[in-house]
PDB file of C-alpha atoms in Angstrom:
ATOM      1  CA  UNK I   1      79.422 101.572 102.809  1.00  0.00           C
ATOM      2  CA  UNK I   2      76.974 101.790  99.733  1.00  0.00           C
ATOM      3  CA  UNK I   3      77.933 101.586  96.110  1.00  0.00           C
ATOM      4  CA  UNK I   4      76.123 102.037  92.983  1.00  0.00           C
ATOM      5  CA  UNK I   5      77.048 101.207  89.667  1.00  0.00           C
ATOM      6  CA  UNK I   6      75.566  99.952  86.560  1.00  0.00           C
ATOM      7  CA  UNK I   7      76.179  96.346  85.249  1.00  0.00           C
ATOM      8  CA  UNK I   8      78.412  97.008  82.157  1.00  0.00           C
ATOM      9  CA  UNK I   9      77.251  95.871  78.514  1.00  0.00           C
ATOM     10  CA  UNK I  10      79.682  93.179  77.776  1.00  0.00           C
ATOM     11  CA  UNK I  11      78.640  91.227  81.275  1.00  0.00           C
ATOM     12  CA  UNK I  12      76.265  87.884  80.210  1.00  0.00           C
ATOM     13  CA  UNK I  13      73.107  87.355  82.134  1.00  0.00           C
ATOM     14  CA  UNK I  14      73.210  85.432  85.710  1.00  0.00           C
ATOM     15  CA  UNK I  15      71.483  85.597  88.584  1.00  0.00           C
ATOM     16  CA  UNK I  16      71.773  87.440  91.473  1.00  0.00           C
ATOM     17  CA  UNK I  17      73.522  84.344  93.606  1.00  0.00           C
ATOM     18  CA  UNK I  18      76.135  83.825  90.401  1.00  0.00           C
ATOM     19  CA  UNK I  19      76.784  87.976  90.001  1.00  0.00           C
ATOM     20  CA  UNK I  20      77.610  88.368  93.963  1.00  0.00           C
ATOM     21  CA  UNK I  21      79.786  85.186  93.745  1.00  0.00           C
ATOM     22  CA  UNK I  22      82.086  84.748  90.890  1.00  0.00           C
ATOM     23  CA  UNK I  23      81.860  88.146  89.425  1.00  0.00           C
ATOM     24  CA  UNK I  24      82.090  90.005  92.263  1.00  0.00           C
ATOM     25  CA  UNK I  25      83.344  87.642  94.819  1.00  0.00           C
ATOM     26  CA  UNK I  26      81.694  88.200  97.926  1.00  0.00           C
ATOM     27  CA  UNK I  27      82.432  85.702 100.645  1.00  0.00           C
ATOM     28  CA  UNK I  28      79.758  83.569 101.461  1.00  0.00           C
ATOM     29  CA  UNK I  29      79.609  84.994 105.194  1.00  0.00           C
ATOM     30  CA  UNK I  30      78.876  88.653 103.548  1.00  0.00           C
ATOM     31  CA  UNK I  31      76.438  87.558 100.705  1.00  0.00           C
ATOM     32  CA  UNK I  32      74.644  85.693 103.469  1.00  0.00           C
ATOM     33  CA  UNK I  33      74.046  89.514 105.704  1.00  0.00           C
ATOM     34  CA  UNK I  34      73.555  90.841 102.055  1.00  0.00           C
ATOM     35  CA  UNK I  35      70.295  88.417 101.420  1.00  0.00           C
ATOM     36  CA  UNK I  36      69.039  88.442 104.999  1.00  0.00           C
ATOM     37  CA  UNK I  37      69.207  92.142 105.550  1.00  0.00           C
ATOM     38  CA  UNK I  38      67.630  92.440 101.502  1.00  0.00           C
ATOM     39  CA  UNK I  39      71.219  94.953 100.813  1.00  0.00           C
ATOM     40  CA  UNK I  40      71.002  94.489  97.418  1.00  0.00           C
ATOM     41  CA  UNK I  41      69.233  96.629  95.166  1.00  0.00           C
ATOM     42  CA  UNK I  42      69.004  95.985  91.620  1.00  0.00           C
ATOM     43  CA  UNK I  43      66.943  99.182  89.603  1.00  0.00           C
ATOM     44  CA  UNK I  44      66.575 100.380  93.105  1.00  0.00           C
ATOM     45  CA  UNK I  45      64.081  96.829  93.996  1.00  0.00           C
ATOM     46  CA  UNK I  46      64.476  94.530  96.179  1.00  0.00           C
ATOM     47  CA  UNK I  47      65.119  91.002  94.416  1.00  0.00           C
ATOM     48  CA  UNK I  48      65.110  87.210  94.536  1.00  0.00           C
ATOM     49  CA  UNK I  49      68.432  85.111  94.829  1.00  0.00           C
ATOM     50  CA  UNK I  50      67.818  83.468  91.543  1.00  0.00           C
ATOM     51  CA  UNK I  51      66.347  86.667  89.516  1.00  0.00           C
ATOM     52  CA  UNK I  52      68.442  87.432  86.578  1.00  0.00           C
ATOM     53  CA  UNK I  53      70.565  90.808  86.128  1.00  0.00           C
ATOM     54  CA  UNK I  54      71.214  92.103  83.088  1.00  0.00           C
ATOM     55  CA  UNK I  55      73.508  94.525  81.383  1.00  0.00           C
ATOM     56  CA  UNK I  56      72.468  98.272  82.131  1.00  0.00           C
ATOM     57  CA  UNK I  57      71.073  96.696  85.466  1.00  0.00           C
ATOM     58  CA  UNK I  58      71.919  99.325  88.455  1.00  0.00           C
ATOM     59  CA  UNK I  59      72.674  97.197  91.130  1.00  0.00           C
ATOM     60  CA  UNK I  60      73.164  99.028  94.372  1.00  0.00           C
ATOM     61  CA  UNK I  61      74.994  97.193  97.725  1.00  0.00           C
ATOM     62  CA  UNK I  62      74.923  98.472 100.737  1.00  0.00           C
ATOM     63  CA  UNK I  63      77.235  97.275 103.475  1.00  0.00           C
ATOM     64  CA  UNK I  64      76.970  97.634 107.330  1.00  0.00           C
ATOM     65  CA  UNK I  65      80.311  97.878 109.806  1.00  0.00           C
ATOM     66  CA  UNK I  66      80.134  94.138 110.319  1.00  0.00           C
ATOM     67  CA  UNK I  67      80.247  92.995 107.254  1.00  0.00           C
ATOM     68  CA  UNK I  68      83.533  94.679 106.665  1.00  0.00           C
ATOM     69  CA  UNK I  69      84.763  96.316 109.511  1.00  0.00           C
ATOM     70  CA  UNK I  70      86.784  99.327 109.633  1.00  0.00           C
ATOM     71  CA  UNK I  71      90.524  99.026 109.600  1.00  0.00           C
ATOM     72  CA  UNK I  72      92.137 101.158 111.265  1.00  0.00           C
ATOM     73  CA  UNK I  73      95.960 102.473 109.875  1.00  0.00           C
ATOM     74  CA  UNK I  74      98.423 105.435 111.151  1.00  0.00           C
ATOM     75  CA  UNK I  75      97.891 108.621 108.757  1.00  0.00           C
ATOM     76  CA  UNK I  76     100.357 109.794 106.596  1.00  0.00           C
ATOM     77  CA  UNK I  77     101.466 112.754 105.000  1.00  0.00           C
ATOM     78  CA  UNK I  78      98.979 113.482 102.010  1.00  0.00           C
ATOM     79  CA  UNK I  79     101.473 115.799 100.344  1.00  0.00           C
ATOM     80  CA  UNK I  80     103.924 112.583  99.362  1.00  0.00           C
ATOM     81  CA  UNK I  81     100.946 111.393  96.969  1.00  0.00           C
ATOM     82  CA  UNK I  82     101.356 111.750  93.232  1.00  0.00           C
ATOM     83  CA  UNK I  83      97.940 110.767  92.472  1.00  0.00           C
ATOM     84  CA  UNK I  84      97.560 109.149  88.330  1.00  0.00           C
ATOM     85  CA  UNK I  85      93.947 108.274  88.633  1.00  0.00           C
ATOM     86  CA  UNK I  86      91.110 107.539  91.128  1.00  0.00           C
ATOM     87  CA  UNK I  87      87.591 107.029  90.970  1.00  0.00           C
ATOM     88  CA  UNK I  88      85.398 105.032  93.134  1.00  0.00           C
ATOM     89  CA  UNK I  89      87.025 101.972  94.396  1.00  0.00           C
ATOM     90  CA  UNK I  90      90.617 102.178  93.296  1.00  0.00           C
ATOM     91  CA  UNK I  91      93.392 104.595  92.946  1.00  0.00           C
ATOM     92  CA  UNK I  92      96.803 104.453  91.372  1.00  0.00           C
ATOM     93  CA  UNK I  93      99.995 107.025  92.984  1.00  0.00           C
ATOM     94  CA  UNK I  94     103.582 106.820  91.724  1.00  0.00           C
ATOM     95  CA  UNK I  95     105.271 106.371  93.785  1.00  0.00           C
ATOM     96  CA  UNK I  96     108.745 107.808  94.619  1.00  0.00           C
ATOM     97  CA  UNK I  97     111.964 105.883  95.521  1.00  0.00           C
ATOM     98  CA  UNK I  98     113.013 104.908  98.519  1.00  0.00           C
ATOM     99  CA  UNK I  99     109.818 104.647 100.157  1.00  0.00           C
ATOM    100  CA  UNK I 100     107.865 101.286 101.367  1.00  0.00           C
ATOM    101  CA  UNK I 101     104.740 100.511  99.720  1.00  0.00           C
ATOM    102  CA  UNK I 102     103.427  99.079 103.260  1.00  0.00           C
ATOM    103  CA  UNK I 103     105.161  99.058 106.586  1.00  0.00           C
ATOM    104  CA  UNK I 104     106.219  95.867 108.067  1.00  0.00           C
ATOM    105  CA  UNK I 105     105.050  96.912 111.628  1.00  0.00           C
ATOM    106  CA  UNK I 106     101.750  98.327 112.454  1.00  0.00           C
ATOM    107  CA  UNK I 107     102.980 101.541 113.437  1.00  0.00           C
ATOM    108  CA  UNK I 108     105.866 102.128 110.499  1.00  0.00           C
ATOM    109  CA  UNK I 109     104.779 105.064 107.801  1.00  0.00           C
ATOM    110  CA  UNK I 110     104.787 103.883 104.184  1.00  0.00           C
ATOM    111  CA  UNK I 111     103.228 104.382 100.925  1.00  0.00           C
ATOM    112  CA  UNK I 112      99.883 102.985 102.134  1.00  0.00           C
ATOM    113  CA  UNK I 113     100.031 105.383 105.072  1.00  0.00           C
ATOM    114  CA  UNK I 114     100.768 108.433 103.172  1.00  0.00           C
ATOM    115  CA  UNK I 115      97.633 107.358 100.194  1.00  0.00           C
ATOM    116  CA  UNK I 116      95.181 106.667 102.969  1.00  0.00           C
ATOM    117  CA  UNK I 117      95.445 110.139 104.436  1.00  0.00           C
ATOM    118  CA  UNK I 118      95.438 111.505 101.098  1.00  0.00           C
ATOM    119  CA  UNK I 119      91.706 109.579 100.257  1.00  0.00           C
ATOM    120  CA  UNK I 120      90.437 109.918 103.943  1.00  0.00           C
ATOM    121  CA  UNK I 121      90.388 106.221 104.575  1.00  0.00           C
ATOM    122  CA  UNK I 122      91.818 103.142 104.944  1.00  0.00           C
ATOM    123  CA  UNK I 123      93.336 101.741 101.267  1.00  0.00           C
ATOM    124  CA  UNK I 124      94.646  98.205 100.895  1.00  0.00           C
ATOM    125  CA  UNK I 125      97.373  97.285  98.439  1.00  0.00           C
ATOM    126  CA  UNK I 126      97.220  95.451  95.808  1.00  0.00           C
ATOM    127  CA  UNK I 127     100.682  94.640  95.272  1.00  0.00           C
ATOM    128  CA  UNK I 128     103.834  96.097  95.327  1.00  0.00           C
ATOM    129  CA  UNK I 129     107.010  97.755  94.277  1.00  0.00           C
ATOM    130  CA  UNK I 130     110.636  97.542  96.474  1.00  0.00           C
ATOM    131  CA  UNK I 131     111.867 100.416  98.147  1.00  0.00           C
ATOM    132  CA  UNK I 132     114.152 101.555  96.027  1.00  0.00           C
ATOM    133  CA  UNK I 133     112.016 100.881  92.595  1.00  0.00           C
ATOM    134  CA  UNK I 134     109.492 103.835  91.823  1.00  0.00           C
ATOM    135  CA  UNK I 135     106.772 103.911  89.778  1.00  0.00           C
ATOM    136  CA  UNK I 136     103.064 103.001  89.364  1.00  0.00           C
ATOM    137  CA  UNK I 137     101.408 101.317  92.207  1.00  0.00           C
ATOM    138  CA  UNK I 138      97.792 100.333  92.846  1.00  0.00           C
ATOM    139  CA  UNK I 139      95.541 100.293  95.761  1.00  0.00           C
ATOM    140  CA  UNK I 140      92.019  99.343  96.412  1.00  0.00           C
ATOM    141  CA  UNK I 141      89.939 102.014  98.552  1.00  0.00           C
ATOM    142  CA  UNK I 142      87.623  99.571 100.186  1.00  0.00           C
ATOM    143  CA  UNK I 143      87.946  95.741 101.437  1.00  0.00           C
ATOM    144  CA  UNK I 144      85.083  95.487  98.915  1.00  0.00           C
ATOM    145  CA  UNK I 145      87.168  95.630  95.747  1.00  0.00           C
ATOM    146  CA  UNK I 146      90.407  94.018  96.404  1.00  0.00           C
ATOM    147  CA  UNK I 147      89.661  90.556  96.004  1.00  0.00           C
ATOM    148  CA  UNK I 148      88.484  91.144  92.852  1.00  0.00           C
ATOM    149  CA  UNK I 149      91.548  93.541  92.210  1.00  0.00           C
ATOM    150  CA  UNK I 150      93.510  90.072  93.855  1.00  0.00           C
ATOM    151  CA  UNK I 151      91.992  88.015  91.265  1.00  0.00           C
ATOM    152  CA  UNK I 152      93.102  90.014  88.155  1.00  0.00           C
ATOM    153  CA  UNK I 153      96.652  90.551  89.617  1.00  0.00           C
ATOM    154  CA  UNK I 154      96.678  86.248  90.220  1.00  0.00           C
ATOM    155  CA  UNK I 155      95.038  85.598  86.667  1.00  0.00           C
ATOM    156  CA  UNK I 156      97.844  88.029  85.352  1.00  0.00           C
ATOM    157  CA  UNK I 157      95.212  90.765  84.174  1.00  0.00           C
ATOM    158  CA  UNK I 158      97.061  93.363  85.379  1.00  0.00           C
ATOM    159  CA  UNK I 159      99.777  94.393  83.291  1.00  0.00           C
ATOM    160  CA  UNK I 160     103.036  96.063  84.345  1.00  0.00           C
ATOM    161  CA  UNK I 161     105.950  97.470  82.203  1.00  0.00           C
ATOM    162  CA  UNK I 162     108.936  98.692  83.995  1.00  0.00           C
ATOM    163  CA  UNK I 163     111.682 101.201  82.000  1.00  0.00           C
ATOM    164  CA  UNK I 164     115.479 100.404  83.292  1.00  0.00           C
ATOM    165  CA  UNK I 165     119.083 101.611  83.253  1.00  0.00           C
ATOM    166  CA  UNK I 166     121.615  98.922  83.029  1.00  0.00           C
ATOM    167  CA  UNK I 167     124.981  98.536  82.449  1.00  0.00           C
ATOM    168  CA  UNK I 168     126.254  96.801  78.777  1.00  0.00           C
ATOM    169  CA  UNK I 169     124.972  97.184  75.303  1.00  0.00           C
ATOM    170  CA  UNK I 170     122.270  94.836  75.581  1.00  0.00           C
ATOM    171  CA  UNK I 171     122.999  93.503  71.858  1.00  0.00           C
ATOM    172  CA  UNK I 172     119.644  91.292  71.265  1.00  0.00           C
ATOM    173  CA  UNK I 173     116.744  93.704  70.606  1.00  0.00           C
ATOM    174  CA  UNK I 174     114.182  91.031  72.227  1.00  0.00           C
ATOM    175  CA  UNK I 175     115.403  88.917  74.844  1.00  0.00           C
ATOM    176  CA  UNK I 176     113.374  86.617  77.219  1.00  0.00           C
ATOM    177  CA  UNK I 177     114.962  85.360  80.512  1.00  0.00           C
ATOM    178  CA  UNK I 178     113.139  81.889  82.431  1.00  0.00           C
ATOM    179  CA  UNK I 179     115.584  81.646  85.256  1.00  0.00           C
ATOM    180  CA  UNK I 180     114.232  80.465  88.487  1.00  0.00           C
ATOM    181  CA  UNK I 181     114.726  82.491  91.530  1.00  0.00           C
ATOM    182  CA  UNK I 182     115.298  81.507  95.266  1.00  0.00           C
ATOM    183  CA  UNK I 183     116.828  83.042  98.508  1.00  0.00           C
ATOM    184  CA  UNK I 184     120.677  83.719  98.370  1.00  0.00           C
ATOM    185  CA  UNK I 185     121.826  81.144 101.604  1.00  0.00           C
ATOM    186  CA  UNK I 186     124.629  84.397 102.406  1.00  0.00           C
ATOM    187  CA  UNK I 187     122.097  86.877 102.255  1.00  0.00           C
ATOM    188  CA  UNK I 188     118.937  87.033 103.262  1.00  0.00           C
ATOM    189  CA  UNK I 189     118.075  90.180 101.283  1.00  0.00           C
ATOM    190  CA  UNK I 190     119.219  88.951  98.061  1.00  0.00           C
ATOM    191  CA  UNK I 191     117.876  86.586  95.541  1.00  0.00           C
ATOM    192  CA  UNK I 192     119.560  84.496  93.472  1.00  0.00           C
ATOM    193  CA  UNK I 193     119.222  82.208  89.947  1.00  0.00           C
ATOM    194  CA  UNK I 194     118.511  78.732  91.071  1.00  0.00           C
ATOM    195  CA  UNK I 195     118.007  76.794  88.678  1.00  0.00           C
ATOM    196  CA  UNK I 196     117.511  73.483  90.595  1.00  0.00           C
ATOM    197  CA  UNK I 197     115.449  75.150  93.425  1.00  0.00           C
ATOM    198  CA  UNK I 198     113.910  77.899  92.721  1.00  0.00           C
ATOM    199  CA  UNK I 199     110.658  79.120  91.670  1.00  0.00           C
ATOM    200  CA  UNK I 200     109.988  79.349  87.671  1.00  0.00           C
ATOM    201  CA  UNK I 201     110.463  83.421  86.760  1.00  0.00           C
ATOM    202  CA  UNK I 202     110.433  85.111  83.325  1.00  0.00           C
ATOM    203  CA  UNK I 203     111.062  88.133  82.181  1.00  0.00           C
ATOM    204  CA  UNK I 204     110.038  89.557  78.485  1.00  0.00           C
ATOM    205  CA  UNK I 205     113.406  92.544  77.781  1.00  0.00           C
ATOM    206  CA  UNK I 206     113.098  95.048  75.355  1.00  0.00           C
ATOM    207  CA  UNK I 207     116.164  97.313  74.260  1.00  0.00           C
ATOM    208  CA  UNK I 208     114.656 100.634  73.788  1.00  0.00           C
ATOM    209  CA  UNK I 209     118.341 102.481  73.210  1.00  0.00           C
ATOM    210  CA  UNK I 210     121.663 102.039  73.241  1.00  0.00           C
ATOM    211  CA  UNK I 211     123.789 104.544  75.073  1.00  0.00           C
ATOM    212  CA  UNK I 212     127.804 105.695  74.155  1.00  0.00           C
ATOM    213  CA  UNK I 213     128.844 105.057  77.525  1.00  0.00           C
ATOM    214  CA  UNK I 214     127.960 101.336  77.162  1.00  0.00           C
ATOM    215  CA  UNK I 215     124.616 101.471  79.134  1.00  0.00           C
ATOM    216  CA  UNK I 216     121.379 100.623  77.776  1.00  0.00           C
ATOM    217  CA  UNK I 217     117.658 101.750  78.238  1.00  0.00           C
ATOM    218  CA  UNK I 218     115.417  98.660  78.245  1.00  0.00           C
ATOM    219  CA  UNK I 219     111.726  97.972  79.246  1.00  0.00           C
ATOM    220  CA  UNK I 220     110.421  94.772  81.207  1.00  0.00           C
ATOM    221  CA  UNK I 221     107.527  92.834  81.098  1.00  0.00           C
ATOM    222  CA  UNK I 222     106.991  90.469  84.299  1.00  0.00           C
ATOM    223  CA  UNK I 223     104.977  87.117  83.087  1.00  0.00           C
ATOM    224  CA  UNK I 224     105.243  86.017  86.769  1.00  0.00           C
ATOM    225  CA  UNK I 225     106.111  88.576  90.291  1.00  0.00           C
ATOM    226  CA  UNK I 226     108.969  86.801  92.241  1.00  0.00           C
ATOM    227  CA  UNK I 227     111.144  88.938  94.461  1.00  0.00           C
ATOM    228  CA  UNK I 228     113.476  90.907  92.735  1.00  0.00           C
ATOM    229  CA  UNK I 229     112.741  89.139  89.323  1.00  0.00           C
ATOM    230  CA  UNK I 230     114.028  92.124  87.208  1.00  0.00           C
ATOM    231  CA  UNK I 231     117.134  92.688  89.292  1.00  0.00           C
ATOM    232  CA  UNK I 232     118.211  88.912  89.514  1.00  0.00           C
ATOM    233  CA  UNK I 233     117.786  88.501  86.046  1.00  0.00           C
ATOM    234  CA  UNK I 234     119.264  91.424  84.809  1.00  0.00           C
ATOM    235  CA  UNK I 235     122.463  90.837  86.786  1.00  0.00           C
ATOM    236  CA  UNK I 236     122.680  86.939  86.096  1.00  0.00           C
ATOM    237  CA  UNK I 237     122.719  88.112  82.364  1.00  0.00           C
ATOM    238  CA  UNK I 238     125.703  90.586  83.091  1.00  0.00           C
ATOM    239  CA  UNK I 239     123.433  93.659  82.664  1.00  0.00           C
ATOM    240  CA  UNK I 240     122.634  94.912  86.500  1.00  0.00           C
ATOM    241  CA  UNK I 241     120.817  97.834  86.767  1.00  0.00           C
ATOM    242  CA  UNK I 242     122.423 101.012  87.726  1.00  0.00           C
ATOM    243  CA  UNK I 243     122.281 102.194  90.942  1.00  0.00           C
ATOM    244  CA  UNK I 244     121.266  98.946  92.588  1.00  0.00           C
ATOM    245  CA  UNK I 245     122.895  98.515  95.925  1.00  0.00           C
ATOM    246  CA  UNK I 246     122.387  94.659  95.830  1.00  0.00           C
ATOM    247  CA  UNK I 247     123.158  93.427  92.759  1.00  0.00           C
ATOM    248  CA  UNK I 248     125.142  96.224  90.856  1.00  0.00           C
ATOM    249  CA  UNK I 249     127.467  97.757  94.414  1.00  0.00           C
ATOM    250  CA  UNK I 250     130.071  99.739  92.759  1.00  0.00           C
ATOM    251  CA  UNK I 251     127.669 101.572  90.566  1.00  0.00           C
ATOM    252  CA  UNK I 252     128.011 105.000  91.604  1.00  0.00           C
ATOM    253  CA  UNK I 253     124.554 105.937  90.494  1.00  0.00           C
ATOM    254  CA  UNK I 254     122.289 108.199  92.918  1.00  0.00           C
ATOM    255  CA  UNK I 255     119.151 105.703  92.228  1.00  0.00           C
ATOM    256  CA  UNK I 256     118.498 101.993  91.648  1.00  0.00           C
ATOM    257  CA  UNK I 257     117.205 102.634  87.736  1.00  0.00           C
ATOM    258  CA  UNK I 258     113.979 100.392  87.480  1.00  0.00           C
ATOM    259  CA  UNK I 259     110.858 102.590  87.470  1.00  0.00           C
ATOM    260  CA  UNK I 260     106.858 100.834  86.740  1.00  0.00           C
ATOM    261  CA  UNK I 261     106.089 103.189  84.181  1.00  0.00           C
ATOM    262  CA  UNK I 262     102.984 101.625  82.775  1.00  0.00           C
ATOM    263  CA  UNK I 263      99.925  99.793  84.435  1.00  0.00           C
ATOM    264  CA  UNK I 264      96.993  98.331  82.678  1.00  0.00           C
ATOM    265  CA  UNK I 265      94.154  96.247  83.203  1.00  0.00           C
ATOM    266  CA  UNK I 266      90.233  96.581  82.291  1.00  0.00           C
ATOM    267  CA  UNK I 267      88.276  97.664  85.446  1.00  0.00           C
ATOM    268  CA  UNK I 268      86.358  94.815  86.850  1.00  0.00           C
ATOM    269  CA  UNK I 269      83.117  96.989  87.950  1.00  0.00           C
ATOM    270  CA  UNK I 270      82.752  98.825  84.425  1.00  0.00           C
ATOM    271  CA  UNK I 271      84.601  96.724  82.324  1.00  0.00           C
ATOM    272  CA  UNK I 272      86.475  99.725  80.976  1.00  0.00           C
ATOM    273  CA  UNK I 273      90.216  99.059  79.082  1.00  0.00           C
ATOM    274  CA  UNK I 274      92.335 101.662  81.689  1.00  0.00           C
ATOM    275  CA  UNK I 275      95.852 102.615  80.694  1.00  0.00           C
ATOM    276  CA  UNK I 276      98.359 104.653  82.330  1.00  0.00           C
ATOM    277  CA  UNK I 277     102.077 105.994  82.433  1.00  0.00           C
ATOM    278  CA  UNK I 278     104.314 108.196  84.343  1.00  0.00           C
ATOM    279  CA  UNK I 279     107.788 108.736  85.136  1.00  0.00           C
ATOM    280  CA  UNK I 280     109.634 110.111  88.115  1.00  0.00           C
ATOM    281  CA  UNK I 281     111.826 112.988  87.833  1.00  0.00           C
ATOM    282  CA  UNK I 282     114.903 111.509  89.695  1.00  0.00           C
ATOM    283  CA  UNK I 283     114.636 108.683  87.143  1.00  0.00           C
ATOM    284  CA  UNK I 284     114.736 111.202  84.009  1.00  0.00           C
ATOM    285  CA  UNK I 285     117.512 113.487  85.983  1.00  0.00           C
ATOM    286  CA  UNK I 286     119.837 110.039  86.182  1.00  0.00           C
ATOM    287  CA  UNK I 287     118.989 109.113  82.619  1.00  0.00           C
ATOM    288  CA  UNK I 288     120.062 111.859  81.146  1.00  0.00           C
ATOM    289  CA  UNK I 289     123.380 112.152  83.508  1.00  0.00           C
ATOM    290  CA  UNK I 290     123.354 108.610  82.732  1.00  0.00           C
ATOM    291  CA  UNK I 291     122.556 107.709  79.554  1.00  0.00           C
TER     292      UNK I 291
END
C-alpha cells in the first residue's frame, strides 16, 4: 500500500517520530519497518527521524504486506451498497434495515461483506448500527486509517444524529435522558435502565413534530454508544419507538423507526469539516403512513 497526501495547514510543526506517532498513530512495530526500510517520503526525500514537517509537506508512506497484512473477508453483493461518500481511506454507505453491519462468524454476509466487494477490498468498521436501525455507517478502507478513525469515534469526534418514530406526544421540546444501561437478567437480547449497575448513558432528544395520532418525530444525539441506548431510553421514558420488536412488541409497524441520518466529523488526514445526511425510503414510506 502507498499513500500520498499533503500535511494540512492547520497541523503545528513536529517531527517526523511525533507526526507517525500521535498524529497518525502508527504502532511502534510498523514505524520501526517504516524507518529501517526509509518508507517515508516527505517532498518525495528521504528524511531523518527528528526532521521537522510542516504544513503543505507531502508526505508519502509506503507499506509492504507485512506490515499490514492482507485480510481476507467473503465478498458480498456490491449492488446492496448505497454509497454517501468515499475518497481515499474511508467510505460512508447507508445502510438499509435489517441487515448486520458485520457478521458474527467468519463466513456470515453482512454490511461489511457487501461494502468490501463494492470497493474491491477488505474495509474495517468503524462502528456500528443494529440490525434493524438503518442509516449512516462508516468504514475505514485500509488497516492504516482506522485507528485513527478509532480514536475520533473514542474522543467522541464523530458525531451521530439519529431521526425516530415513537409513540406519545413527547411534550418537552428538549429533553436529556442519563439513565444507565445494563443486560436485562430475562433476556439476553435486551437492555435495561439500571440505575445501580449499569453503565452511565445519555441521550440529548429533540421533538422535531408532533403527530395527530399521538406519535412524535424526534432526533437523538448519543453523548456516549451503549447497546441499545436510544431504544432503552426511549421506552423507560414511555415513548418506545415504533416498530421495535424488543421494546415496543405490539406496535404493528413494518420497521423499527430509528434511522442515523447525519454523520460528522473533520477528516483526520486533511483536516477537512465533512458533513452528511440521508434517509431511507422504508423510513419515509412508514412516516408518512405513520405520522
Amino acid at each position: 500500500m502507498k499513500f500520498t497526501f499533503v500535511i494540512p495547514d492547520s497541523l503545528p510543526e513536529m517531527t517526523v517520530k511525533v507526526f507517525l506517532e500521535d498524529q497518525l498513530l502508527i504502532p511502534r512495530k510498523i514505524r520501526h519497518f517504516l524507518r529501517i526500510k526509509k518508507h517515508i517520503l516527505i517532498n518525495q526525500e528521504e528524511v531523518h527521524w527528528h526532521q521537522t514537517v510542516k504544513a503543505g509537506d507531502e508526505c508519502q508512506l509506503i507499506f509492504d504486506e507485512e506490515d499490514y497484512p492482507t485480510k481476507e473477508i467473503v465478498w458480498g453483493n456490491p449492488n446492496l451498497v448505497q454509497e454517501v461518500y468515499q475518497d481515499q481511506h474511508l467510505i460512508i454507505v447507508n445502510k438499509p434495515e435489517g441487515m448486520k453491519t458485520h457478521g458474527n462468524q467468519p463466513d456470515e454476509i453482512a454490511l461489511l461483506n457487501h461494502v468490501s466487494a463494492y470497493v474491491g477490498q477488505t474495509c474495517y468498521v468503524v462502528h456500528r448500527l443494529d440490525k434493524e436501525t438503518s442509516g449512516l455507517v462508516l468504514f475505514a478502507k485500509n488497516p492504516f486509517i482506522l485507528p485513527i478513525l478509532n480514536r475520533l469515534l473514542e474522543k467522541k469526534e464523530i458525531f451521530r444524529e439519529y431521526w425516530a418514530l415513537v409513540d406519545g406526544k413527547v411534550g418537552t421540546k428538549e429533553l436529556i435522558f442519563r439513565d444507565k444501561i445494563g443486560r436485562d437478567r430475562h433476556d439476553r437480547r435486551k437492555r435495561v435502565v439500571d440505575q445501580k449497575n449499569g453503565q452511565y448513558a445519555e441521550t440529548q432528544v429533540t421533538r422535531l413534530k408532533p403527530f395527530q395520532n399521538k406519535t412524535s418525530l424526534i432526533r437523538c444525539r448519543l453523548k456516549t454508544g451503549r447497546t441499545h441506548q436510544i431504544r432503552v431510553h426511549l421506552s423507560h421514558h414511555g415513548h418506545p419507538i415504533l416498530g421495535d420488536p424488543l421494546y415496543n412488541p405490539h406496535s404493528k409497524t413494518k420497521r423499527l423507526m430509528l434511522h442515523a441520518f447525519k454523520l460528522s466529523f473533520v477528516h483526520p488526514l486533511t483536516l477537512n469539516k465533512l458533513s452528511f445526511t440521508a434517509l431511507s425510503d422504508t423510513f419515509e414510506r412508514e412516516l408518512n403512513q405513520n405520522g
